[in-house]
PDB file with SEQRES, HELIX, SHEET and CRYST1 records, atoms N, CA, C and O in Angstrom:
SEQRES   1 A   71  MET SER ILE VAL VAL VAL VAL GLU GLN PRO GLU ASP PRO          
SEQRES   2 A   71  VAL LEU LEU VAL MET TYR ALA ALA GLY ALA ASP PRO ASP          
SEQRES   3 A   71  VAL PRO GLY ASP PRO GLY PRO VAL THR ALA GLY MET ALA          
SEQRES   4 A   71  VAL ASP PRO TRP ARG PRO ALA ALA PRO GLY SER PRO TRP          
SEQRES   5 A   71  TYR PRO PRO ASP LEU ARG ARG ARG VAL CYS PRO ARG CYS          
SEQRES   6 A   71  ASP ARG ALA VAL CYS GLY                                      
HELIX    1 AA1 PRO A   13  LEU A   15  5                                   3    
HELIX    2 AA2 PRO A   55  ARG A   60  5                                   6    
HELIX    3 AA3 PRO A   63  CYS A   70  1                                   8    
SHEET    1 AA1 3 MET A  18  GLY A  22  0                                        
SHEET    2 AA1 3 ILE A   3  GLU A   8 -1                                        
SHEET    3 AA1 3 MET A  38  VAL A  40 -1                                        
CRYST1    1.000    1.000    1.000  90.00  90.00  90.00 P 1           1          
ATOM      1  N   MET A   1      -1.775  -3.606  15.981  1.00  0.00           N  
ATOM      2  CA  MET A   1      -1.986  -2.183  15.751  1.00  0.00           C  
ATOM      3  C   MET A   1      -3.143  -1.715  16.602  1.00  0.00           C  
ATOM      4  O   MET A   1      -4.217  -2.317  16.569  1.00  0.00           O  
ATOM      5  N   SER A   2      -2.952  -0.671  17.350  1.00  0.00           N  
ATOM      6  CA  SER A   2      -4.006  -0.109  18.192  1.00  0.00           C  
ATOM      7  C   SER A   2      -4.618   1.095  17.483  1.00  0.00           C  
ATOM      8  O   SER A   2      -3.897   1.951  16.970  1.00  0.00           O  
ATOM      9  N   ILE A   3      -5.938   1.161  17.456  1.00  0.00           N  
ATOM     10  CA  ILE A   3      -6.654   2.224  16.760  1.00  0.00           C  
ATOM     11  C   ILE A   3      -7.418   3.074  17.759  1.00  0.00           C  
ATOM     12  O   ILE A   3      -8.053   2.553  18.676  1.00  0.00           O  
ATOM     13  N   VAL A   4      -7.354   4.374  17.577  1.00  0.00           N  
ATOM     14  CA  VAL A   4      -8.131   5.317  18.376  1.00  0.00           C  
ATOM     15  C   VAL A   4      -9.064   6.036  17.413  1.00  0.00           C  
ATOM     16  O   VAL A   4      -8.629   6.498  16.358  1.00  0.00           O  
ATOM     17  N   VAL A   5     -10.339   6.136  17.764  1.00  0.00           N  
ATOM     18  CA  VAL A   5     -11.313   6.826  16.921  1.00  0.00           C  
ATOM     19  C   VAL A   5     -11.276   8.308  17.246  1.00  0.00           C  
ATOM     20  O   VAL A   5     -11.396   8.697  18.408  1.00  0.00           O  
ATOM     21  N   VAL A   6     -11.113   9.129  16.230  1.00  0.00           N  
ATOM     22  CA  VAL A   6     -11.136  10.574  16.416  1.00  0.00           C  
ATOM     23  C   VAL A   6     -12.267  11.168  15.592  1.00  0.00           C  
ATOM     24  O   VAL A   6     -12.630  10.639  14.542  1.00  0.00           O  
ATOM     25  N   VAL A   7     -12.815  12.266  16.078  1.00  0.00           N  
ATOM     26  CA  VAL A   7     -13.992  12.881  15.485  1.00  0.00           C  
ATOM     27  C   VAL A   7     -13.659  14.261  14.964  1.00  0.00           C  
ATOM     28  O   VAL A   7     -13.090  15.087  15.677  1.00  0.00           O  
ATOM     29  N   GLU A   8     -14.019  14.507  13.712  1.00  0.00           N  
ATOM     30  CA  GLU A   8     -13.842  15.822  13.108  1.00  0.00           C  
ATOM     31  C   GLU A   8     -14.967  16.725  13.594  1.00  0.00           C  
ATOM     32  O   GLU A   8     -16.138  16.359  13.489  1.00  0.00           O  
ATOM     33  N   GLN A   9     -14.639  17.876  14.115  1.00  0.00           N  
ATOM     34  CA  GLN A   9     -15.590  18.888  14.555  1.00  0.00           C  
ATOM     35  C   GLN A   9     -16.726  18.289  15.377  1.00  0.00           C  
ATOM     36  O   GLN A   9     -17.873  18.319  14.932  1.00  0.00           O  
ATOM     37  N   PRO A  10     -16.447  17.744  16.563  1.00  0.00           N  
ATOM     38  CA  PRO A  10     -17.474  17.068  17.361  1.00  0.00           C  
ATOM     39  C   PRO A  10     -18.631  17.977  17.762  1.00  0.00           C  
ATOM     40  O   PRO A  10     -19.714  17.489  18.086  1.00  0.00           O  
ATOM     41  N   GLU A  11     -18.419  19.281  17.746  1.00  0.00           N  
ATOM     42  CA  GLU A  11     -19.503  20.198  18.123  1.00  0.00           C  
ATOM     43  C   GLU A  11     -20.530  20.381  17.010  1.00  0.00           C  
ATOM     44  O   GLU A  11     -21.591  20.960  17.246  1.00  0.00           O  
ATOM     45  N   ASP A  12     -20.239  19.900  15.802  1.00  0.00           N  
ATOM     46  CA  ASP A  12     -21.143  20.064  14.659  1.00  0.00           C  
ATOM     47  C   ASP A  12     -21.404  18.707  14.026  1.00  0.00           C  
ATOM     48  O   ASP A  12     -20.668  18.299  13.128  1.00  0.00           O  
ATOM     49  N   PRO A  13     -22.467  17.977  14.488  1.00  0.00           N  
ATOM     50  CA  PRO A  13     -22.695  16.622  13.990  1.00  0.00           C  
ATOM     51  C   PRO A  13     -22.967  16.536  12.490  1.00  0.00           C  
ATOM     52  O   PRO A  13     -22.849  15.455  11.913  1.00  0.00           O  
ATOM     53  N   VAL A  14     -23.328  17.641  11.848  1.00  0.00           N  
ATOM     54  CA  VAL A  14     -23.539  17.623  10.404  1.00  0.00           C  
ATOM     55  C   VAL A  14     -22.224  17.306   9.693  1.00  0.00           C  
ATOM     56  O   VAL A  14     -22.231  16.692   8.625  1.00  0.00           O  
ATOM     57  N   LEU A  15     -21.106  17.716  10.272  1.00  0.00           N  
ATOM     58  CA  LEU A  15     -19.800  17.503   9.657  1.00  0.00           C  
ATOM     59  C   LEU A  15     -19.038  16.333  10.272  1.00  0.00           C  
ATOM     60  O   LEU A  15     -17.857  16.139   9.985  1.00  0.00           O  
ATOM     61  N   LEU A  16     -19.703  15.566  11.105  1.00  0.00           N  
ATOM     62  CA  LEU A  16     -19.049  14.483  11.829  1.00  0.00           C  
ATOM     63  C   LEU A  16     -18.487  13.425  10.887  1.00  0.00           C  
ATOM     64  O   LEU A  16     -19.196  12.906  10.025  1.00  0.00           O  
ATOM     65  N   VAL A  17     -17.226  13.118  11.059  1.00  0.00           N  
ATOM     66  CA  VAL A  17     -16.573  12.041  10.319  1.00  0.00           C  
ATOM     67  C   VAL A  17     -15.724  11.271  11.319  1.00  0.00           C  
ATOM     68  O   VAL A  17     -15.023  11.866  12.137  1.00  0.00           O  
ATOM     69  N   MET A  18     -15.788   9.948  11.250  1.00  0.00           N  
ATOM     70  CA  MET A  18     -14.998   9.111  12.145  1.00  0.00           C  
ATOM     71  C   MET A  18     -13.701   8.739  11.439  1.00  0.00           C  
ATOM     72  O   MET A  18     -13.722   8.211  10.327  1.00  0.00           O  
ATOM     73  N   TYR A  19     -12.587   9.012  12.076  1.00  0.00           N  
ATOM     74  CA  TYR A  19     -11.263   8.701  11.539  1.00  0.00           C  
ATOM     75  C   TYR A  19     -10.557   7.708  12.452  1.00  0.00           C  
ATOM     76  O   TYR A  19     -10.843   7.639  13.647  1.00  0.00           O  
ATOM     77  N   ALA A  20      -9.659   6.961  11.896  1.00  0.00           N  
ATOM     78  CA  ALA A  20      -8.814   6.070  12.684  1.00  0.00           C  
ATOM     79  C   ALA A  20      -7.447   6.721  12.816  1.00  0.00           C  
ATOM     80  O   ALA A  20      -6.891   7.226  11.841  1.00  0.00           O  
ATOM     81  N   ALA A  21      -6.920   6.706  14.011  1.00  0.00           N  
ATOM     82  CA  ALA A  21      -5.577   7.233  14.258  1.00  0.00           C  
ATOM     83  C   ALA A  21      -4.805   6.179  15.033  1.00  0.00           C  
ATOM     84  O   ALA A  21      -5.355   5.526  15.920  1.00  0.00           O  
ATOM     85  N   GLY A  22      -3.569   6.020  14.709  1.00  0.00           N  
ATOM     86  CA  GLY A  22      -2.731   5.108  15.476  1.00  0.00           C  
ATOM     87  C   GLY A  22      -2.574   5.605  16.903  1.00  0.00           C  
ATOM     88  O   GLY A  22      -2.519   6.810  17.147  1.00  0.00           O  
ATOM     89  N   ALA A  23      -2.504   4.681  17.834  1.00  0.00           N  
ATOM     90  CA  ALA A  23      -2.356   5.057  19.233  1.00  0.00           C  
ATOM     91  C   ALA A  23      -0.944   5.553  19.514  1.00  0.00           C  
ATOM     92  O   ALA A  23       0.022   5.085  18.913  1.00  0.00           O  
ATOM     93  N   ASP A  24      -0.838   6.501  20.429  1.00  0.00           N  
ATOM     94  CA  ASP A  24       0.451   7.020  20.873  1.00  0.00           C  
ATOM     95  C   ASP A  24       1.145   5.938  21.687  1.00  0.00           C  
ATOM     96  O   ASP A  24       0.585   5.492  22.688  1.00  0.00           O  
ATOM     97  N   PRO A  25       2.328   5.502  21.306  1.00  0.00           N  
ATOM     98  CA  PRO A  25       2.988   4.430  22.046  1.00  0.00           C  
ATOM     99  C   PRO A  25       3.346   4.807  23.479  1.00  0.00           C  
ATOM    100  O   PRO A  25       3.511   3.929  24.327  1.00  0.00           O  
ATOM    101  N   ASP A  26       3.467   6.107  23.757  1.00  0.00           N  
ATOM    102  CA  ASP A  26       3.824   6.545  25.109  1.00  0.00           C  
ATOM    103  C   ASP A  26       2.614   6.780  26.003  1.00  0.00           C  
ATOM    104  O   ASP A  26       2.743   6.801  27.227  1.00  0.00           O  
ATOM    105  N   VAL A  27       1.428   6.959  25.398  1.00  0.00           N  
ATOM    106  CA  VAL A  27       0.215   7.244  26.170  1.00  0.00           C  
ATOM    107  C   VAL A  27      -0.909   6.364  25.625  1.00  0.00           C  
ATOM    108  O   VAL A  27      -1.662   6.802  24.755  1.00  0.00           O  
ATOM    109  N   PRO A  28      -1.038   5.123  26.124  1.00  0.00           N  
ATOM    110  CA  PRO A  28      -2.075   4.227  25.619  1.00  0.00           C  
ATOM    111  C   PRO A  28      -3.464   4.878  25.687  1.00  0.00           C  
ATOM    112  O   PRO A  28      -3.818   5.506  26.685  1.00  0.00           O  
ATOM    113  N   GLY A  29      -4.229   4.719  24.629  1.00  0.00           N  
ATOM    114  CA  GLY A  29      -5.567   5.295  24.579  1.00  0.00           C  
ATOM    115  C   GLY A  29      -5.625   6.679  23.983  1.00  0.00           C  
ATOM    116  O   GLY A  29      -6.713   7.177  23.693  1.00  0.00           O  
ATOM    117  N   ASP A  30      -4.480   7.318  23.792  1.00  0.00           N  
ATOM    118  CA  ASP A  30      -4.435   8.626  23.147  1.00  0.00           C  
ATOM    119  C   ASP A  30      -3.973   8.446  21.705  1.00  0.00           C  
ATOM    120  O   ASP A  30      -3.170   7.561  21.409  1.00  0.00           O  
ATOM    121  N   PRO A  31      -4.487   9.294  20.809  1.00  0.00           N  
ATOM    122  CA  PRO A  31      -4.032   9.172  19.421  1.00  0.00           C  
ATOM    123  C   PRO A  31      -2.635   9.718  19.247  1.00  0.00           C  
ATOM    124  O   PRO A  31      -2.171  10.555  20.021  1.00  0.00           O  
ATOM    125  N   GLY A  32      -1.977   9.230  18.220  1.00  0.00           N  
ATOM    126  CA  GLY A  32      -0.723   9.829  17.812  1.00  0.00           C  
ATOM    127  C   GLY A  32      -1.065  11.164  17.163  1.00  0.00           C  
ATOM    128  O   GLY A  32      -2.180  11.659  17.327  1.00  0.00           O  
ATOM    129  N   PRO A  33      -0.140  11.744  16.441  1.00  0.00           N  
ATOM    130  CA  PRO A  33      -0.416  13.040  15.818  1.00  0.00           C  
ATOM    131  C   PRO A  33      -1.665  12.989  14.923  1.00  0.00           C  
ATOM    132  O   PRO A  33      -1.759  12.151  14.026  1.00  0.00           O  
ATOM    133  N   VAL A  34      -2.600  13.878  15.173  1.00  0.00           N  
ATOM    134  CA  VAL A  34      -3.820  13.983  14.364  1.00  0.00           C  
ATOM    135  C   VAL A  34      -4.060  15.440  14.016  1.00  0.00           C  
ATOM    136  O   VAL A  34      -3.429  16.340  14.569  1.00  0.00           O  
ATOM    137  N   THR A  35      -4.970  15.653  13.101  1.00  0.00           N  
ATOM    138  CA  THR A  35      -5.292  17.007  12.680  1.00  0.00           C  
ATOM    139  C   THR A  35      -5.882  17.802  13.834  1.00  0.00           C  
ATOM    140  O   THR A  35      -6.684  17.273  14.604  1.00  0.00           O  
ATOM    141  N   ALA A  36      -5.494  19.064  13.963  1.00  0.00           N  
ATOM    142  CA  ALA A  36      -6.034  19.939  14.999  1.00  0.00           C  
ATOM    143  C   ALA A  36      -7.549  20.022  14.857  1.00  0.00           C  
ATOM    144  O   ALA A  36      -8.068  19.978  13.742  1.00  0.00           O  
ATOM    145  N   GLY A  37      -8.247  20.140  15.949  1.00  0.00           N  
ATOM    146  CA  GLY A  37      -9.695  20.252  15.925  1.00  0.00           C  
ATOM    147  C   GLY A  37     -10.407  18.921  16.063  1.00  0.00           C  
ATOM    148  O   GLY A  37     -11.636  18.880  16.135  1.00  0.00           O  
ATOM    149  N   MET A  38      -9.648  17.825  16.100  1.00  0.00           N  
ATOM    150  CA  MET A  38     -10.261  16.519  16.284  1.00  0.00           C  
ATOM    151  C   MET A  38     -10.254  16.153  17.758  1.00  0.00           C  
ATOM    152  O   MET A  38      -9.407  16.615  18.523  1.00  0.00           O  
ATOM    153  N   ALA A  39     -11.200  15.324  18.141  1.00  0.00           N  
ATOM    154  CA  ALA A  39     -11.313  14.881  19.520  1.00  0.00           C  
ATOM    155  C   ALA A  39     -11.391  13.365  19.555  1.00  0.00           C  
ATOM    156  O   ALA A  39     -11.910  12.746  18.625  1.00  0.00           O  
ATOM    157  N   VAL A  40     -10.880  12.765  20.619  1.00  0.00           N  
ATOM    158  CA  VAL A  40     -10.936  11.313  20.779  1.00  0.00           C  
ATOM    159  C   VAL A  40     -12.347  10.920  21.177  1.00  0.00           C  
ATOM    160  O   VAL A  40     -12.933  11.520  22.079  1.00  0.00           O  
ATOM    161  N   ASP A  41     -12.893   9.917  20.508  1.00  0.00           N  
ATOM    162  CA  ASP A  41     -14.192   9.369  20.870  1.00  0.00           C  
ATOM    163  C   ASP A  41     -13.967   8.268  21.901  1.00  0.00           C  
ATOM    164  O   ASP A  41     -13.049   7.465  21.732  1.00  0.00           O  
ATOM    165  N   PRO A  42     -14.768   8.200  22.959  1.00  0.00           N  
ATOM    166  CA  PRO A  42     -14.529   7.193  23.997  1.00  0.00           C  
ATOM    167  C   PRO A  42     -14.904   5.768  23.590  1.00  0.00           C  
ATOM    168  O   PRO A  42     -14.592   4.824  24.316  1.00  0.00           O  
ATOM    169  N   TRP A  43     -15.563   5.594  22.452  1.00  0.00           N  
ATOM    170  CA  TRP A  43     -16.011   4.267  22.034  1.00  0.00           C  
ATOM    171  C   TRP A  43     -14.827   3.347  21.782  1.00  0.00           C  
ATOM    172  O   TRP A  43     -13.805   3.769  21.242  1.00  0.00           O  
ATOM    173  N   ARG A  44     -14.972   2.098  22.172  1.00  0.00           N  
ATOM    174  CA  ARG A  44     -13.956   1.075  21.924  1.00  0.00           C  
ATOM    175  C   ARG A  44     -14.651  -0.189  21.430  1.00  0.00           C  
ATOM    176  O   ARG A  44     -15.769  -0.469  21.862  1.00  0.00           O  
ATOM    177  N   PRO A  45     -14.032  -0.956  20.544  1.00  0.00           N  
ATOM    178  CA  PRO A  45     -14.637  -2.217  20.084  1.00  0.00           C  
ATOM    179  C   PRO A  45     -14.898  -3.158  21.261  1.00  0.00           C  
ATOM    180  O   PRO A  45     -14.121  -3.210  22.215  1.00  0.00           O  
ATOM    181  N   ALA A  46     -16.004  -3.896  21.178  1.00  0.00           N  
ATOM    182  CA  ALA A  46     -16.392  -4.805  22.264  1.00  0.00           C  
ATOM    183  C   ALA A  46     -15.554  -6.082  22.278  1.00  0.00           C  
ATOM    184  O   ALA A  46     -15.298  -6.654  23.337  1.00  0.00           O  
ATOM    185  N   ALA A  47     -15.132  -6.522  21.097  1.00  0.00           N  
ATOM    186  CA  ALA A  47     -14.405  -7.789  21.007  1.00  0.00           C  
ATOM    187  C   ALA A  47     -13.566  -7.799  19.731  1.00  0.00           C  
ATOM    188  O   ALA A  47     -13.814  -7.011  18.819  1.00  0.00           O  
ATOM    189  N   PRO A  48     -12.581  -8.683  19.664  1.00  0.00           N  
ATOM    190  CA  PRO A  48     -11.822  -8.814  18.423  1.00  0.00           C  
ATOM    191  C   PRO A  48     -12.769  -9.101  17.254  1.00  0.00           C  
ATOM    192  O   PRO A  48     -13.710  -9.885  17.380  1.00  0.00           O  
ATOM    193  N   GLY A  49     -12.507  -8.463  16.135  1.00  0.00           N  
ATOM    194  CA  GLY A  49     -13.356  -8.638  14.967  1.00  0.00           C  
ATOM    195  C   GLY A  49     -14.491  -7.635  14.883  1.00  0.00           C  
ATOM    196  O   GLY A  49     -15.154  -7.539  13.850  1.00  0.00           O  
ATOM    197  N   SER A  50     -14.728  -6.884  15.953  1.00  0.00           N  
ATOM    198  CA  SER A  50     -15.747  -5.837  15.932  1.00  0.00           C  
ATOM    199  C   SER A  50     -15.246  -4.689  15.069  1.00  0.00           C  
ATOM    200  O   SER A  50     -14.036  -4.526  14.913  1.00  0.00           O  
ATOM    201  N   PRO A  51     -16.152  -3.883  14.501  1.00  0.00           N  
ATOM    202  CA  PRO A  51     -15.701  -2.719  13.735  1.00  0.00           C  
ATOM    203  C   PRO A  51     -14.856  -1.793  14.602  1.00  0.00           C  
ATOM    204  O   PRO A  51     -15.030  -1.755  15.820  1.00  0.00           O  
ATOM    205  N   TRP A  52     -13.953  -1.055  13.992  1.00  0.00           N  
ATOM    206  CA  TRP A  52     -13.093  -0.128  14.732  1.00  0.00           C  
ATOM    207  C   TRP A  52     -13.841   1.150  15.088  1.00  0.00           C  
ATOM    208  O   TRP A  52     -13.330   1.955  15.867  1.00  0.00           O  
ATOM    209  N   TYR A  53     -15.016   1.358  14.550  1.00  0.00           N  
ATOM    210  CA  TYR A  53     -15.828   2.562  14.741  1.00  0.00           C  
ATOM    211  C   TYR A  53     -17.168   2.170  15.362  1.00  0.00           C  
ATOM    212  O   TYR A  53     -17.559   1.006  15.286  1.00  0.00           O  
ATOM    213  N   PRO A  54     -17.879   3.123  15.977  1.00  0.00           N  
ATOM    214  CA  PRO A  54     -19.205   2.812  16.509  1.00  0.00           C  
ATOM    215  C   PRO A  54     -20.138   2.393  15.369  1.00  0.00           C  
ATOM    216  O   PRO A  54     -20.305   3.155  14.416  1.00  0.00           O  
ATOM    217  N   PRO A  55     -20.748   1.213  15.437  1.00  0.00           N  
ATOM    218  CA  PRO A  55     -21.560   0.714  14.328  1.00  0.00           C  
ATOM    219  C   PRO A  55     -22.682   1.665  13.897  1.00  0.00           C  
ATOM    220  O   PRO A  55     -23.022   1.710  12.715  1.00  0.00           O  
ATOM    221  N   ASP A  56     -23.256   2.413  14.820  1.00  0.00           N  
ATOM    222  CA  ASP A  56     -24.338   3.327  14.450  1.00  0.00           C  
ATOM    223  C   ASP A  56     -23.839   4.516  13.631  1.00  0.00           C  
ATOM    224  O   ASP A  56     -24.642   5.263  13.071  1.00  0.00           O  
ATOM    225  N   LEU A  57     -22.530   4.696  13.558  1.00  0.00           N  
ATOM    226  CA  LEU A  57     -21.957   5.798  12.771  1.00  0.00           C  
ATOM    227  C   LEU A  57     -21.232   5.298  11.525  1.00  0.00           C  
ATOM    228  O   LEU A  57     -20.401   6.017  10.970  1.00  0.00           O  
ATOM    229  N   ARG A  58     -21.528   4.087  11.079  1.00  0.00           N  
ATOM    230  CA  ARG A  58     -20.798   3.505   9.944  1.00  0.00           C  
ATOM    231  C   ARG A  58     -20.897   4.340   8.674  1.00  0.00           C  
ATOM    232  O   ARG A  58     -19.993   4.290   7.841  1.00  0.00           O  
ATOM    233  N   ARG A  59     -21.965   5.100   8.507  1.00  0.00           N  
ATOM    234  CA  ARG A  59     -22.107   5.934   7.311  1.00  0.00           C  
ATOM    235  C   ARG A  59     -21.239   7.192   7.379  1.00  0.00           C  
ATOM    236  O   ARG A  59     -21.147   7.937   6.403  1.00  0.00           O  
ATOM    237  N   ARG A  60     -20.613   7.427   8.512  1.00  0.00           N  
ATOM    238  CA  ARG A  60     -19.780   8.618   8.675  1.00  0.00           C  
ATOM    239  C   ARG A  60     -18.300   8.275   8.822  1.00  0.00           C  
ATOM    240  O   ARG A  60     -17.498   9.109   9.242  1.00  0.00           O  
ATOM    241  N   VAL A  61     -17.954   7.048   8.473  1.00  0.00           N  
ATOM    242  CA  VAL A  61     -16.565   6.596   8.568  1.00  0.00           C  
ATOM    243  C   VAL A  61     -15.780   7.099   7.369  1.00  0.00           C  
ATOM    244  O   VAL A  61     -16.252   7.041   6.234  1.00  0.00           O  
ATOM    245  N   CYS A  62     -14.594   7.585   7.630  1.00  0.00           N  
ATOM    246  CA  CYS A  62     -13.684   7.994   6.564  1.00  0.00           C  
ATOM    247  C   CYS A  62     -13.333   6.753   5.737  1.00  0.00           C  
ATOM    248  O   CYS A  62     -12.752   5.814   6.282  1.00  0.00           O  
ATOM    249  N   PRO A  63     -13.667   6.716   4.435  1.00  0.00           N  
ATOM    250  CA  PRO A  63     -13.384   5.522   3.635  1.00  0.00           C  
ATOM    251  C   PRO A  63     -11.890   5.201   3.530  1.00  0.00           C  
ATOM    252  O   PRO A  63     -11.505   4.033   3.473  1.00  0.00           O  
ATOM    253  N   ARG A  64     -11.076   6.215   3.505  1.00  0.00           N  
ATOM    254  CA  ARG A  64      -9.620   5.996   3.433  1.00  0.00           C  
ATOM    255  C   ARG A  64      -9.109   5.315   4.706  1.00  0.00           C  
ATOM    256  O   ARG A  64      -8.280   4.408   4.647  1.00  0.00           O  
ATOM    257  N   CYS A  65      -9.618   5.768   5.862  1.00  0.00           N  
ATOM    258  CA  CYS A  65      -9.229   5.131   7.135  1.00  0.00           C  
ATOM    259  C   CYS A  65      -9.726   3.696   7.188  1.00  0.00           C  
ATOM    260  O   CYS A  65      -9.005   2.801   7.629  1.00  0.00           O  
ATOM    261  N   ASP A  66     -10.957   3.476   6.739  1.00  0.00           N  
ATOM    262  CA  ASP A  66     -11.518   2.129   6.773  1.00  0.00           C  
ATOM    263  C   ASP A  66     -10.684   1.175   5.916  1.00  0.00           C  
ATOM    264  O   ASP A  66     -10.416   0.048   6.334  1.00  0.00           O  
ATOM    265  N   ARG A  67     -10.275   1.607   4.738  1.00  0.00           N  
ATOM    266  CA  ARG A  67      -9.427   0.777   3.870  1.00  0.00           C  
ATOM    267  C   ARG A  67      -8.078   0.492   4.560  1.00  0.00           C  
ATOM    268  O   ARG A  67      -7.558  -0.621   4.489  1.00  0.00           O  
ATOM    269  N   ALA A  68      -7.533   1.507   5.218  1.00  0.00           N  
ATOM    270  CA  ALA A  68      -6.236   1.325   5.872  1.00  0.00           C  
ATOM    271  C   ALA A  68      -6.329   0.347   7.036  1.00  0.00           C  
ATOM    272  O   ALA A  68      -5.427  -0.466   7.239  1.00  0.00           O  
ATOM    273  N   VAL A  69      -7.402   0.423   7.792  1.00  0.00           N  
ATOM    274  CA  VAL A  69      -7.562  -0.453   8.956  1.00  0.00           C  
ATOM    275  C   VAL A  69      -7.939  -1.863   8.530  1.00  0.00           C  
ATOM    276  O   VAL A  69      -7.402  -2.841   9.051  1.00  0.00           O  
ATOM    277  N   CYS A  70      -8.859  -1.964   7.587  1.00  0.00           N  
ATOM    278  CA  CYS A  70      -9.407  -3.280   7.211  1.00  0.00           C  
ATOM    279  C   CYS A  70      -8.647  -3.960   6.077  1.00  0.00           C  
ATOM    280  O   CYS A  70      -8.841  -5.147   5.814  1.00  0.00           O  
ATOM    281  N   GLY A  71      -7.795  -3.211   5.418  1.00  0.00           N  
ATOM    282  CA  GLY A  71      -6.996  -3.808   4.356  1.00  0.00           C  
ATOM    283  C   GLY A  71      -7.747  -3.816   3.104  1.00  0.00           C  
ATOM    284  O   GLY A  71      -7.241  -4.282   2.083  1.00  0.00           O  
TER     285      GLY A  71                                                      
END                                                                             
Protein backbone atom coordinates (compact mmCIF):
# COMPACT_ATOMS: atom_id res chain seq x y z
CA MET A 1 0.00 0.00 0.00
CA SER A 2 1.40 3.38 -0.98
CA ILE A 3 0.59 6.35 1.26
CA VAL A 4 0.61 10.02 0.33
CA VAL A 5 0.54 12.63 3.11
CA VAL A 6 -2.02 15.37 2.57
CA VAL A 7 -2.40 18.56 4.57
CA GLU A 8 -5.64 20.21 5.61
CA GLN A 9 -5.57 23.97 4.99
CA PRO A 10 -1.78 24.29 4.48
CA GLU A 11 -2.02 28.08 4.53
CA ASP A 12 -3.21 28.03 8.18
CA PRO A 13 -0.82 26.02 10.39
CA VAL A 14 -3.17 26.39 13.38
CA LEU A 15 -5.56 24.01 11.59
CA LEU A 16 -2.88 21.75 10.15
CA VAL A 17 -3.74 18.06 10.23
CA MET A 18 -1.77 15.31 8.50
CA TYR A 19 -3.90 12.75 6.67
CA ALA A 20 -2.99 9.58 4.84
CA ALA A 21 -4.41 9.08 1.37
CA GLY A 22 -3.96 6.11 -0.89
CA ALA A 23 -1.80 6.80 -3.91
CA ASP A 24 -3.41 7.18 -7.32
CA PRO A 25 -2.55 4.01 -9.25
CA ASP A 26 -2.31 5.97 -12.51
CA VAL A 27 -0.12 8.81 -11.16
CA PRO A 28 2.49 7.57 -8.66
CA GLY A 29 3.10 10.11 -5.90
CA ASP A 30 -0.31 11.75 -6.27
CA PRO A 31 -3.15 11.03 -3.87
CA GLY A 32 -6.29 9.30 -4.91
CA PRO A 33 -9.54 11.17 -4.31
CA VAL A 34 -9.16 13.46 -1.27
CA THR A 35 -11.15 16.25 0.26
CA ALA A 36 -11.00 19.56 -1.62
CA GLY A 37 -8.65 22.09 -0.06
CA MET A 38 -5.98 19.55 0.84
CA ALA A 39 -2.47 19.65 -0.55
CA VAL A 40 0.16 16.93 -0.96
CA ASP A 41 3.07 17.24 1.45
CA PRO A 42 6.44 16.49 -0.20
CA TRP A 43 7.69 14.51 2.83
CA ARG A 44 8.36 10.81 2.29
CA PRO A 45 9.47 8.13 4.80
CA ALA A 46 13.24 7.61 4.84
CA ALA A 47 13.12 3.83 5.16
CA PRO A 48 10.72 0.93 5.66
CA GLY A 49 9.29 1.07 9.17
CA SER A 50 9.56 4.86 9.36
CA PRO A 51 6.39 6.75 10.30
CA TRP A 52 4.12 7.59 7.35
CA TYR A 53 4.05 11.25 8.50
CA PRO A 54 6.80 13.78 9.27
CA PRO A 55 7.91 12.89 12.83
CA ASP A 56 7.97 16.54 13.94
CA LEU A 57 4.24 16.75 13.15
CA ARG A 58 3.18 13.58 15.01
CA ARG A 59 0.86 15.58 17.28
CA ARG A 60 -1.08 16.74 14.22
CA VAL A 61 -1.71 13.31 12.69
CA CYS A 62 -5.29 12.30 12.06
CA PRO A 63 -5.85 9.45 14.58
CA ARG A 64 -8.26 7.67 12.24
CA CYS A 65 -5.67 7.69 9.43
CA ASP A 66 -2.95 6.51 11.79
CA ARG A 67 -5.09 3.55 12.91
CA ALA A 68 -5.87 2.69 9.29
CA VAL A 69 -2.23 2.80 8.21
CA CYS A 70 -0.70 1.16 11.29
CA GLY A 71 -3.46 -1.32 11.99
